[in-house]
Tab-separated table of C-alpha atoms in Angstrom:
chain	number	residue	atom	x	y	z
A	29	UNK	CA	-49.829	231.065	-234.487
A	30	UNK	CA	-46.742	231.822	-237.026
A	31	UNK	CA	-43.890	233.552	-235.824
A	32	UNK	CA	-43.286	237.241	-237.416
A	33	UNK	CA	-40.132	238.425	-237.301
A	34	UNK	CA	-40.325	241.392	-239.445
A	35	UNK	CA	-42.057	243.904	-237.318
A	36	UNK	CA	-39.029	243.292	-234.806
A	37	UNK	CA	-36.459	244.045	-237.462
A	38	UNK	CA	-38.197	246.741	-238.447
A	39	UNK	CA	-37.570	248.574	-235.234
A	40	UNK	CA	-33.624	248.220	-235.901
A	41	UNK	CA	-32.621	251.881	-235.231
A	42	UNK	CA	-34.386	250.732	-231.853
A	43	UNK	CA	-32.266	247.609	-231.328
A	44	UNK	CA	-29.015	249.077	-232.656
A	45	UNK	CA	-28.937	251.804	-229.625
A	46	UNK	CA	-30.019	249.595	-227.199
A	47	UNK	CA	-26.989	247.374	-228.388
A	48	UNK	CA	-24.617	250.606	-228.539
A	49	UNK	CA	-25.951	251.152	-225.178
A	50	UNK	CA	-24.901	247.845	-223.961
A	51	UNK	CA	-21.772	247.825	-225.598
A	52	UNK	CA	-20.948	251.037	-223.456
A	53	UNK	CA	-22.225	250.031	-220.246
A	54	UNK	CA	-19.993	246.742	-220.160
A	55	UNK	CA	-16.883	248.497	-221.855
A	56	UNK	CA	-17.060	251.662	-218.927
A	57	UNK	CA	-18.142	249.620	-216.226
A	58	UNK	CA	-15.189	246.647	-216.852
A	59	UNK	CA	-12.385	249.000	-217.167
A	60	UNK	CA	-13.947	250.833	-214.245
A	61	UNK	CA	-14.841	247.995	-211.980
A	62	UNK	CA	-11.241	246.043	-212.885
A	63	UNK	CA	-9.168	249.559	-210.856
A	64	UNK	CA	-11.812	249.478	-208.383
A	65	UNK	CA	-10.959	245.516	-207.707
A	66	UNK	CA	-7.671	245.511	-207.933
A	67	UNK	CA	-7.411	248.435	-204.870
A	68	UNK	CA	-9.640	246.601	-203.102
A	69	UNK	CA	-7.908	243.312	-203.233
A	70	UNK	CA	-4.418	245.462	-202.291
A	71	UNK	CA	-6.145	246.141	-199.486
A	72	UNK	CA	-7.560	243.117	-198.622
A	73	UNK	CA	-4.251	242.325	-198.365
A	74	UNK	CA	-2.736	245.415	-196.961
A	75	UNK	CA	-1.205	245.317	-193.395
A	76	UNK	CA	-3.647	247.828	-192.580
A	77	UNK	CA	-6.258	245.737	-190.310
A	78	UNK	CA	-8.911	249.000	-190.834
A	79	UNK	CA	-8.788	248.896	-194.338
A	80	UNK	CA	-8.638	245.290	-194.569
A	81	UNK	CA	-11.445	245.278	-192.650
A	82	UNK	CA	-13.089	247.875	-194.885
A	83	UNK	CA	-12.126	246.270	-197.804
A	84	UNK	CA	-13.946	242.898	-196.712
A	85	UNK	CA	-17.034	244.602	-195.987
A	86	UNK	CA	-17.752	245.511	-199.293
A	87	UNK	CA	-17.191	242.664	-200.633
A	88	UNK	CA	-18.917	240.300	-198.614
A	89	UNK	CA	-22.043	242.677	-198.711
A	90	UNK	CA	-21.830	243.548	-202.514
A	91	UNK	CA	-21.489	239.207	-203.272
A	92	UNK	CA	-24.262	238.445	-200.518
A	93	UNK	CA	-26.594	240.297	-201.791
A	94	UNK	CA	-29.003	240.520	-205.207
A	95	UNK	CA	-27.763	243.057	-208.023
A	96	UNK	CA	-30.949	244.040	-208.405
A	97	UNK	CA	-31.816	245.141	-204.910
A	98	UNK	CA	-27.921	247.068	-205.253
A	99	UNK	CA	-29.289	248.833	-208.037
A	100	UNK	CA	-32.542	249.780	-206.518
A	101	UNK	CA	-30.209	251.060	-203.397
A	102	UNK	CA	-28.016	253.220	-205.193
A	103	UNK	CA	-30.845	254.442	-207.416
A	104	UNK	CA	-32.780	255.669	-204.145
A	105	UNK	CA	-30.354	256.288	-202.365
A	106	UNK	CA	-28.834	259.089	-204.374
A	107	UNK	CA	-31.820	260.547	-204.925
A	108	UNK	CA	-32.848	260.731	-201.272
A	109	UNK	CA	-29.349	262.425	-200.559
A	110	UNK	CA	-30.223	264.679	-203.376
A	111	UNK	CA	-28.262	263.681	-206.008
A	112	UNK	CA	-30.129	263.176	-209.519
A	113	UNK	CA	-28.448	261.278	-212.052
A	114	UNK	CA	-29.432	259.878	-215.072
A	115	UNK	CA	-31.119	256.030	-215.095
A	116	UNK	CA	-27.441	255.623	-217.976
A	117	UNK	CA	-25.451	257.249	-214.955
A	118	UNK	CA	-26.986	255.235	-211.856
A	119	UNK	CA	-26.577	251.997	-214.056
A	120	UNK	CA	-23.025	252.689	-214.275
A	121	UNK	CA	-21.763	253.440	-210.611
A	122	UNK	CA	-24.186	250.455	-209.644
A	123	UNK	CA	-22.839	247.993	-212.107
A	124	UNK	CA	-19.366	249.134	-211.057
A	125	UNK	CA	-19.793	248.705	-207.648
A	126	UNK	CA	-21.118	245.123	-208.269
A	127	UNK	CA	-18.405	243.879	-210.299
A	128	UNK	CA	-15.765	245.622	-208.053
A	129	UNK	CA	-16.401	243.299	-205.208
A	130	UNK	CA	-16.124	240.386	-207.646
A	131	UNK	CA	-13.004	241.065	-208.986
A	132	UNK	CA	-11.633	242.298	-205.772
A	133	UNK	CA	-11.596	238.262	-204.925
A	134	UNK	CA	-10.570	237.382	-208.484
A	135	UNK	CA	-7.668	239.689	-207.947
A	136	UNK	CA	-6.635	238.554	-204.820
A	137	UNK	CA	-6.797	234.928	-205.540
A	138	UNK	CA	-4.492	236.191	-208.043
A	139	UNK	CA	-2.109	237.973	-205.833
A	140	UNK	CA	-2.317	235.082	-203.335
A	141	UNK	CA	-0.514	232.682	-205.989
A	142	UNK	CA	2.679	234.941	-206.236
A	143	UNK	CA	5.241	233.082	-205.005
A	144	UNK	CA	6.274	234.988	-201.701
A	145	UNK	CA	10.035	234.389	-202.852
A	146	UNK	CA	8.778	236.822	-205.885
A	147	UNK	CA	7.925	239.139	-203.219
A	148	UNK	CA	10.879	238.614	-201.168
A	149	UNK	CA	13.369	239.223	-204.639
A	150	UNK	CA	11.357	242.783	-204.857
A	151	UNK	CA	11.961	243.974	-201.501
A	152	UNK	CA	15.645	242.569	-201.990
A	153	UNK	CA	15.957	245.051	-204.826
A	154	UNK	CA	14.770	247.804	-202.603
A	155	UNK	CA	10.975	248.339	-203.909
A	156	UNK	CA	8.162	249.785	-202.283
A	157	UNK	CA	5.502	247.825	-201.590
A	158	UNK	CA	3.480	249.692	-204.298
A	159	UNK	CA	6.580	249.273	-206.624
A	160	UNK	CA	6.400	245.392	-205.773
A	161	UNK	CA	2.856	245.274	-206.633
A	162	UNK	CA	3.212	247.083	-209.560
A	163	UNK	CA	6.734	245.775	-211.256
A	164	UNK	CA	6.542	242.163	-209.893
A	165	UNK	CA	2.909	241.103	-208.959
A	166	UNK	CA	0.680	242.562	-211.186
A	167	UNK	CA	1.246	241.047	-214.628
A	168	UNK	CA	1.927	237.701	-213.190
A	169	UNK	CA	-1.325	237.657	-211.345
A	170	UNK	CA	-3.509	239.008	-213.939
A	171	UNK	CA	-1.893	236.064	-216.079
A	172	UNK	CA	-2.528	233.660	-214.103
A	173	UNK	CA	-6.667	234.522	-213.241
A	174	UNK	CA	-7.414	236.088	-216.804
A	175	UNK	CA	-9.852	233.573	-217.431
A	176	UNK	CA	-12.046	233.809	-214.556
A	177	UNK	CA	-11.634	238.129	-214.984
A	178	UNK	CA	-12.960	237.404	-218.440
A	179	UNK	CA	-15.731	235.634	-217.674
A	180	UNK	CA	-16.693	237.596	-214.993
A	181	UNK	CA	-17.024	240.687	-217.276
A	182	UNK	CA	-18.915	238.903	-219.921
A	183	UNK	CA	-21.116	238.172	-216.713
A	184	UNK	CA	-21.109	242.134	-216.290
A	185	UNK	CA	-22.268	242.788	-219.698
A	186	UNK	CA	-25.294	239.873	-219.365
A	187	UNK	CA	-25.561	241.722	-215.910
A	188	UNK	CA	-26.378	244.673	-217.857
A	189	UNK	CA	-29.835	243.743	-218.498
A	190	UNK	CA	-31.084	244.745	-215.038
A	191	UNK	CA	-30.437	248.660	-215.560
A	192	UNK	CA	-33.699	248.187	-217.814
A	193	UNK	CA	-35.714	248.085	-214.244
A	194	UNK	CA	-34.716	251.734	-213.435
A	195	UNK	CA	-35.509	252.298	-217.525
A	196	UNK	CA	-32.063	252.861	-218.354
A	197	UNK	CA	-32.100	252.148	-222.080
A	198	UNK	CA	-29.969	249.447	-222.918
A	199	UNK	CA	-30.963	246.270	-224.694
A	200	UNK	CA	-33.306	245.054	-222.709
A	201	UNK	CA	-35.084	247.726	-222.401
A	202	UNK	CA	-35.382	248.424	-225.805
A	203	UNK	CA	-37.031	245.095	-225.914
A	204	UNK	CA	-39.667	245.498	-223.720
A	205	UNK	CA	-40.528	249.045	-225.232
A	206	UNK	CA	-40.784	247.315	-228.678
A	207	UNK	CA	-42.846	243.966	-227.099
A	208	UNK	CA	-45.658	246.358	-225.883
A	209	UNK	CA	-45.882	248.278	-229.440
A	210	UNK	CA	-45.856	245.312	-231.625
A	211	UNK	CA	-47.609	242.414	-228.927
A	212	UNK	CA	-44.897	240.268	-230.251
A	213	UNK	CA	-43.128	239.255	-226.949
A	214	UNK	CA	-42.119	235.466	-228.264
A	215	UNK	CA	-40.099	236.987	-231.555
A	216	UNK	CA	-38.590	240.195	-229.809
A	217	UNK	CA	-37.272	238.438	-226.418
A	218	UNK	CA	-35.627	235.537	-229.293
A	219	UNK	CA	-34.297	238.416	-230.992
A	220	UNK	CA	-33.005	240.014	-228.016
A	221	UNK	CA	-31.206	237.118	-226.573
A	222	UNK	CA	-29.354	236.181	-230.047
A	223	UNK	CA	-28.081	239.440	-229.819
A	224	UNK	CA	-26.637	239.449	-226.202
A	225	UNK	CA	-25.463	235.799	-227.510
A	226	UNK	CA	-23.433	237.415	-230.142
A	227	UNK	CA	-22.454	240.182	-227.474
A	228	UNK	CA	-20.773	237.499	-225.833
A	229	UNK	CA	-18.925	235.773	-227.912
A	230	UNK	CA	-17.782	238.914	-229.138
A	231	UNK	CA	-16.182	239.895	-225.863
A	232	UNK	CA	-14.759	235.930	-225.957
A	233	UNK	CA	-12.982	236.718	-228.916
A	234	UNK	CA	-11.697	240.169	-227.886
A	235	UNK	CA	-10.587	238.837	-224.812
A	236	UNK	CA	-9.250	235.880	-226.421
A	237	UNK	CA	-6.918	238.358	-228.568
A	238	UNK	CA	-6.414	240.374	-226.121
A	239	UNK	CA	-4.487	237.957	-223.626
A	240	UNK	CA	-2.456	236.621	-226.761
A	241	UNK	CA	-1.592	240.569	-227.494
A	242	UNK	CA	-0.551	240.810	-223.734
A	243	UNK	CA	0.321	237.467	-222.367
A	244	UNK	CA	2.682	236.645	-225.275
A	245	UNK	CA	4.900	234.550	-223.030
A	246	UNK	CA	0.913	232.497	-222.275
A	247	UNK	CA	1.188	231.984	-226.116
A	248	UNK	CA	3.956	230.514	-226.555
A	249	UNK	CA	3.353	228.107	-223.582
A	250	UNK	CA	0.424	226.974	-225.427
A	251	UNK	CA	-1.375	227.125	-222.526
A	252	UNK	CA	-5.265	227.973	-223.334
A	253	UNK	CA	-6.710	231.144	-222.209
B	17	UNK	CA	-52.160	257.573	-194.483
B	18	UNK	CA	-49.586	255.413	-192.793
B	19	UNK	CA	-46.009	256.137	-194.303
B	20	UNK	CA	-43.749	254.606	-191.345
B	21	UNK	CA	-41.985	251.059	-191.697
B	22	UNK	CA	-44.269	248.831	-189.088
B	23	UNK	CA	-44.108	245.364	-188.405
B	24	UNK	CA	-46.691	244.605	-190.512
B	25	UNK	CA	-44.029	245.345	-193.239
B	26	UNK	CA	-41.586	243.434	-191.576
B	27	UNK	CA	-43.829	240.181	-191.531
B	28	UNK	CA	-44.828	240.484	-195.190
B	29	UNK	CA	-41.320	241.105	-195.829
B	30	UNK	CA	-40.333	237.838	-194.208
B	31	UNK	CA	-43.051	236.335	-195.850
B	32	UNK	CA	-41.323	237.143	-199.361
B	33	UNK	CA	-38.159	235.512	-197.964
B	34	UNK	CA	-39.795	232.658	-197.636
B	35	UNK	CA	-40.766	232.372	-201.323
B	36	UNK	CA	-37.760	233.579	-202.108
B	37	UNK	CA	-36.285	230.117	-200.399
B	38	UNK	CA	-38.793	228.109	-201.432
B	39	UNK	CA	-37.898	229.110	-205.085
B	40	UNK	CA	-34.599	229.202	-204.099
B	41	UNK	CA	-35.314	225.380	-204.021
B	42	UNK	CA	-36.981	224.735	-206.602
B	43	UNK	CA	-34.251	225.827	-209.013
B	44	UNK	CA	-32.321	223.977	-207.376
B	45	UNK	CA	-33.666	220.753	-207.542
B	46	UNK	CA	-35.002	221.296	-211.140
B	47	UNK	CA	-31.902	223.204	-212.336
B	48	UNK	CA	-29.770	220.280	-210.323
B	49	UNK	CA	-31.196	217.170	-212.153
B	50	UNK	CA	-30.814	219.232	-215.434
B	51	UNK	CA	-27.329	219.967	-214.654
B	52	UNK	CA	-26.668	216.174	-213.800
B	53	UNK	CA	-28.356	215.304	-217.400
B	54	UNK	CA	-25.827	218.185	-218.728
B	55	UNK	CA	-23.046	216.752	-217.302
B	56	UNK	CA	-23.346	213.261	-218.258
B	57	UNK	CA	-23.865	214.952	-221.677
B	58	UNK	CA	-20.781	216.678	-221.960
B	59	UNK	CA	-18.498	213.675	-220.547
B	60	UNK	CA	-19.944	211.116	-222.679
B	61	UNK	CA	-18.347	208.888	-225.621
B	62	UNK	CA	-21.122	209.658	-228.144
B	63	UNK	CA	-20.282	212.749	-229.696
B	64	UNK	CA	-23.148	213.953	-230.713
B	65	UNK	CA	-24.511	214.327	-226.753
B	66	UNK	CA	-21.329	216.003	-225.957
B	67	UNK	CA	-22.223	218.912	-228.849
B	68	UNK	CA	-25.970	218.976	-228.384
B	69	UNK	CA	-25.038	219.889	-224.326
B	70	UNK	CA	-22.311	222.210	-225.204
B	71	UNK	CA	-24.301	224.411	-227.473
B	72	UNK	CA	-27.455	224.281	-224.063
B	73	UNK	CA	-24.177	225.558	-221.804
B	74	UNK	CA	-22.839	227.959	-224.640
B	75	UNK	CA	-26.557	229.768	-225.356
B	76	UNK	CA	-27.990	229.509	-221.802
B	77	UNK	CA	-24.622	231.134	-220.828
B	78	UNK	CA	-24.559	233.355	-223.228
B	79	UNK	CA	-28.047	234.835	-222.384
B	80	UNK	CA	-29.464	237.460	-219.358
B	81	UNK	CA	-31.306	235.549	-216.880
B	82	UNK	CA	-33.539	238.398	-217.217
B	83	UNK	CA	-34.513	237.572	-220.962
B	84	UNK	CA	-34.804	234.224	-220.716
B	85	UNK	CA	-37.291	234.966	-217.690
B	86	UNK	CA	-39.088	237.490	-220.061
B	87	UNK	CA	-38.972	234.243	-223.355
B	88	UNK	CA	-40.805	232.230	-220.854
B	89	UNK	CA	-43.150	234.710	-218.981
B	90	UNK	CA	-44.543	236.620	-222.069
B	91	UNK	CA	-43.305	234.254	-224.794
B	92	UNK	CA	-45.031	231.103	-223.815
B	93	UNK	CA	-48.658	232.832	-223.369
B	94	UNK	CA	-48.405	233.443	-227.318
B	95	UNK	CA	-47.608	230.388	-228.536
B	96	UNK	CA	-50.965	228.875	-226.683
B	97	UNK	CA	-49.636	227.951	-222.977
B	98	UNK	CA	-50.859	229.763	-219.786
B	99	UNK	CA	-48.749	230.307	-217.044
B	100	UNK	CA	-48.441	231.901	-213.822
B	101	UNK	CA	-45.510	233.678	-212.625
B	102	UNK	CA	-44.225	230.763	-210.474
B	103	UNK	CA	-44.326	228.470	-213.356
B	104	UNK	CA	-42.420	231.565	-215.373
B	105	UNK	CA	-39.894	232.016	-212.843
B	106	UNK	CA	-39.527	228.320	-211.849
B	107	UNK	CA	-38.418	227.347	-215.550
B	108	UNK	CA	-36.388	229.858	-216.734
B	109	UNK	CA	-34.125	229.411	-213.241
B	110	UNK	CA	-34.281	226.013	-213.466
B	111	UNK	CA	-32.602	226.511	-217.154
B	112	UNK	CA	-30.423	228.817	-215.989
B	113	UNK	CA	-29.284	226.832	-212.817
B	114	UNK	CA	-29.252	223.728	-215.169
B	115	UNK	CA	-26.543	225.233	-217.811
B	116	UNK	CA	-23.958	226.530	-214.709
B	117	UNK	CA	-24.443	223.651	-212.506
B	118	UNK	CA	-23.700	221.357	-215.624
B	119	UNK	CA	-20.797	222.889	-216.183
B	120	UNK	CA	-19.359	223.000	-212.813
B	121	UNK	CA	-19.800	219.081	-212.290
B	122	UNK	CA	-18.681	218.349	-215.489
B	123	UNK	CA	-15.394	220.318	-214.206
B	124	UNK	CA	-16.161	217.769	-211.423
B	125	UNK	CA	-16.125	214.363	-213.239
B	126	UNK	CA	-13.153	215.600	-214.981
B	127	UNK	CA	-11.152	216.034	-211.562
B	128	UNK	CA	-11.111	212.649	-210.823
B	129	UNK	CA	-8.151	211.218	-211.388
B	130	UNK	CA	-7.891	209.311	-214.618
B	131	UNK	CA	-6.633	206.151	-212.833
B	132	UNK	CA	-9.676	205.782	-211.189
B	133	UNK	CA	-11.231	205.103	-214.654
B	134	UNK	CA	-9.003	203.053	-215.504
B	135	UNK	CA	-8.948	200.624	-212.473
B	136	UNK	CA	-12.872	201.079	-213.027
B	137	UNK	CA	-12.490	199.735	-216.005
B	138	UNK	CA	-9.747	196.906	-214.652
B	139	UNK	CA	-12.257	195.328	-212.201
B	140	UNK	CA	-14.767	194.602	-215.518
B	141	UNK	CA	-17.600	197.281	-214.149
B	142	UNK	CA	-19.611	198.314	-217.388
B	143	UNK	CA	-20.019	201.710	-217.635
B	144	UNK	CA	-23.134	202.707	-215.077
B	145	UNK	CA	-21.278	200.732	-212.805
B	146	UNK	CA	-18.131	202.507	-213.149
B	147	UNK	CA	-19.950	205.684	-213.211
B	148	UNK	CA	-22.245	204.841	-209.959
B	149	UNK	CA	-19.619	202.931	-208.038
B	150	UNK	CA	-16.646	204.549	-208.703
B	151	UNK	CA	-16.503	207.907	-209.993
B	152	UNK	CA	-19.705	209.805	-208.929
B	153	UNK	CA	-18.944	208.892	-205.121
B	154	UNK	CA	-15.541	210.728	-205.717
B	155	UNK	CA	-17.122	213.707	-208.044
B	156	UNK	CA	-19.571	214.169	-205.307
B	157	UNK	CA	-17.193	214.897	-202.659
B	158	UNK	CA	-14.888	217.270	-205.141
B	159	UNK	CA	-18.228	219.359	-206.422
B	160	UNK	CA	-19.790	219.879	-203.080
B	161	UNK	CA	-17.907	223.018	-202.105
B	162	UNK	CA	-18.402	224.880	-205.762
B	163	UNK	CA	-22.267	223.824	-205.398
B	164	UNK	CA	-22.659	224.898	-202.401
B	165	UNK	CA	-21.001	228.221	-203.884
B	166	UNK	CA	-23.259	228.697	-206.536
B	167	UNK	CA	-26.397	228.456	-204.789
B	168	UNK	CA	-25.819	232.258	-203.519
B	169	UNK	CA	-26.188	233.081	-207.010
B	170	UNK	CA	-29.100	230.772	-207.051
B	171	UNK	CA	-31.113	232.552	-203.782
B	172	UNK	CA	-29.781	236.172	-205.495
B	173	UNK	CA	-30.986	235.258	-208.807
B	174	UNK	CA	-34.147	234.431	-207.586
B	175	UNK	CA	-34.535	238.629	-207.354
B	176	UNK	CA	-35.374	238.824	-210.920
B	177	UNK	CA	-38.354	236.499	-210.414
B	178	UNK	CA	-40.196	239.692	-209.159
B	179	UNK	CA	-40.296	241.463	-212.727
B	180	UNK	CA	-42.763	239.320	-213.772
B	181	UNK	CA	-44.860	239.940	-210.655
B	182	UNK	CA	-44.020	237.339	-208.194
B	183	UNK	CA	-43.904	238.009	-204.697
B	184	UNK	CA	-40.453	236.862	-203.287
B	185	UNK	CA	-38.822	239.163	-201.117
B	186	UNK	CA	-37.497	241.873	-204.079
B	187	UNK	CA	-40.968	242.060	-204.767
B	188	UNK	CA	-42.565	242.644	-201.436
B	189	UNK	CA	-40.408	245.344	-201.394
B	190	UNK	CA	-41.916	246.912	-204.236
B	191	UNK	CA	-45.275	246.488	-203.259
B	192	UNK	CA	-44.585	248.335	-199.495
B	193	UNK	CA	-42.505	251.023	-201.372
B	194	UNK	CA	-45.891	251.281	-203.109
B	195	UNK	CA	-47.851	252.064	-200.144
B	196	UNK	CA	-45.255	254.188	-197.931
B	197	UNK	CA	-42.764	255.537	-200.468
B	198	UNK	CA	-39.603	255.149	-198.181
B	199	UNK	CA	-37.574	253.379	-200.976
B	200	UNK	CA	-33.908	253.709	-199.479
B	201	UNK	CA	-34.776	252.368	-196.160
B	202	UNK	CA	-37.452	249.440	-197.400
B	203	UNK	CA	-34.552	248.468	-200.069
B	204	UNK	CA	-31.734	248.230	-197.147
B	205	UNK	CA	-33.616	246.008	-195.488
B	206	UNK	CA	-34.404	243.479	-198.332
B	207	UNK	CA	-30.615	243.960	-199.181
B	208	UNK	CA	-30.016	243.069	-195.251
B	209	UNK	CA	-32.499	239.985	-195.615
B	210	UNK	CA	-30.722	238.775	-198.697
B	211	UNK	CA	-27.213	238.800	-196.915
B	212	UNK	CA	-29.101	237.025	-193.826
B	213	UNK	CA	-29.904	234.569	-196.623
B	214	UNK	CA	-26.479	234.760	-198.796
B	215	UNK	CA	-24.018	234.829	-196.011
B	216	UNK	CA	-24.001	231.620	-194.037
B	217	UNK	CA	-24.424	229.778	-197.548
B	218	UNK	CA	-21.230	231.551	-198.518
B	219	UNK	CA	-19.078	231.321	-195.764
B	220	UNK	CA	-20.090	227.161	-195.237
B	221	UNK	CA	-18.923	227.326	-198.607
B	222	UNK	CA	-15.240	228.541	-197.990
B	223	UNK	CA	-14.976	226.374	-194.918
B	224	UNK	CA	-16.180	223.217	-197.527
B	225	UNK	CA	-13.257	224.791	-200.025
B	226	UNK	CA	-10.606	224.993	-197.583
B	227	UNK	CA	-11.521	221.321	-196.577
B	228	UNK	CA	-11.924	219.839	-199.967
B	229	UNK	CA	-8.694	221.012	-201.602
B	230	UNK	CA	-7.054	219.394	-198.964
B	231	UNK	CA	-9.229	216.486	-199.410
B	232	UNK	CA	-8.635	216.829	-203.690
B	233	UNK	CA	-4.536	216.819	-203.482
B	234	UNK	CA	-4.909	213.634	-200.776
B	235	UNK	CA	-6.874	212.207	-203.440
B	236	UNK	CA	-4.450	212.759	-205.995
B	237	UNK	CA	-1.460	211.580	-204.298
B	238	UNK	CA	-2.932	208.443	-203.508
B	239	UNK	CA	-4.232	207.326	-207.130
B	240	UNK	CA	-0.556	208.963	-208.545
């Protein structure tokens, strides 16, 4: 058989909001699930053994266990306590949830490296402990695990692709809708992953220019990011 | 019409874990002797190996899981081949396990201290020999703990093997959510199965980190 690309491309309005989609999901969910890690690694660390506790629990259940059973959970879950959201809204608060536990460690491993004379030289100049994390720890720590943050969103976004098993429709979705019109599963599913393949080196470069923009002092170390 | 959770559930449940480890397995035996290929690839002096396996890691990483199970599931049957879901699932995690695993032992063979090479290559050992005698009996010890690590994601990944209709443990809880309709409880318990699974992988894998970067700075100290 000869491959026929042109009743995929065809369908590009299709494609195009199914990238949009995407694009939206991962943008939303990483700015979302990056707060949501960052608390939780504070309290991983907090002196707090409740919320430590707490704190450990979710992530050890959210990184032990499948995304797409998490999705499935919060998708039935809500409903059965009444809630109904949209497939674009469940997708969301799932994906968020996943990648909060994730970065929760990232975070901490991150906090973990600050030197505990750094923390000492904070409480020396009379700071909270909130002031400490925020004036002293944070950009430090970020600095230092940016590449494995990075990578774990890109993750995120390839992550994505699940939501189209509760027909939320992103990408992937898209792509099976337009496989069972056209009976052209071989071109489509190439066409589809090219395009999550230029998603992601997309976000490489944006978060390539993005730590230069604001880890200047990483630049001029020359150190890679 | 029966709509309570029985044992019968439970069993056919557990029965779904099963596959799920048996595929769990699979991809990782198939995904680690493609990863070991992968590796060599991207260490070795002939340039042209080290691009072809960059651009595998770069795409494979680059791409769902999820679409590369659909390529092989739907996109094989067109272009003349006839496969079963197993097969499906079985290759496309075995090319995803081999493009992550690659990359983590190639981190691996890096580690080891460049002096080791170099003695290596002091005593006369060609190159297998340097590679089997010397450095792989090192990389071995540095890349069990991140291995170990990454075979959670293996036994989760193995979830999306049920879109295509097999029947691991995601998918047997489909099919009794089917019959009964309770989907909140039915998909508590697979999540509780897959952290039966998940957990004591992950946690032998901290105690193996904790040991090994002890066991990495010894290293390095004693070939400084």
């Amino acid at each position: 058989m000869t491959l026929d690309f042109t009743v995929i491309l065809l369908r590009w309005q299709m494609l195009l909001d199914g990238t949009m989609l995407t694009i939206q999901l991962a943008a939303v969910t990483t700015v979302a699930g990056f707060l949501i890690g960052t608390f939780c690694a504070v309290a991983r660390r907090s002196h707090f053994a409740l919320l430590r506790r707490i704190a450990a629990i979710y992530v050890e259940a959210i990184r032990n266990t499948p995304f797409l059973v998490q999705i499935f959970v919060v998708y039935f879950g809500l409903s059965s306590l009444g809630f109904s959201f949209s497939p674009i809204t469940v997708a969301i608060i799932a994906l968020t949830i996943n990648v909060g536990a994730y970065t929760a460690e990232i975070m901490r491993a991150g906090f973990d490296s600050i030197h505990p004379g750094q923390w000492e030289a904070g409480e020396c100049l009379g700071l909270s402990r909130v002031q400490s994390y925020w004036h002293v720890a944070l950009r430090p720590a970020m600095e230092r695990v940016y590449p494995s943050l990075t990578s774990q969103f890109i993750l995120l976004m390839l992550a994505s692709s699940v939501a189209s098993q509760i027909s939320a429709e992103e990408l992937t979705a898209a792509a099976n809708f337009i496989q069972s019109e056209t009976y052209r599963p071989f071109e489509t599913y190439i066409v589809i992953a090219l395009i999550y393949l230029a998603l992601s080196l997309a976000m490489r470069v944006f978060f390539w220019a993005f730590g230069l923009l604001v880890f200047p002092r990483r630049r001029r170390l020359g150190t890679s990011l | 019409m029966n709509t309570a959770i029985n044992s019968g559930h439970l069993v056919f449940l557990l029965h779904g874990a099963m596959w799920t480890l048996i595929l769990s397995v699979m991809a990782f035996l198939g995904g680690g002797l493609g990863g070991f290929v992968i590796a060599l690839g991207r260490t070795s002096p002939i340039r042209l190996l080290r691009i072809l396996a960059g651009v595998y890691v770069q795409i494979v990483q680059g791409t769902p899981l999820l679409v590369i199970l659909f390529l092989t599931f739907f996109g094989l049957p067109t272009l003349g081949f006839t496969i079963t879901p197993l097969f499906a699932a079985g290759i496309s995690l075995t090319i995803y396990v081999s493009a992550y695993l690659g990359e983590i032992w190639r981190g691996c063979l890096e580690a080891v201290p460049t002096a080791q090479w170099e003695a290596a290559e002091c005593l006369a050992l060609n190159r297998v020999q340097r590679m089997f005698k010397v450095i792989l009996p090192q990389a071995v010890r540095i890349a069990t703990p991140p291995t170990v690590g990454f075979s959670v994601q293996i036994i989760k990944n193995t979830s999306l093997a049920s879109v295509v209709g097999f029947v691991e443990l995601a998918r047997a809880g489909q099919l009794i959510n089917n019959s009964i309709f309770e989907p909140f409880a039915i998909y508590m318990i697979v999540a509780f199965l897959y952290f039966c699974m998940c957990f004591p992988v992950s946690a032998f894998s901290r105690r193996l980190e904790r040991s090994g970067a002890a066991r990495l700075r010894t290293l390095k100290a004693v070939s400084a």
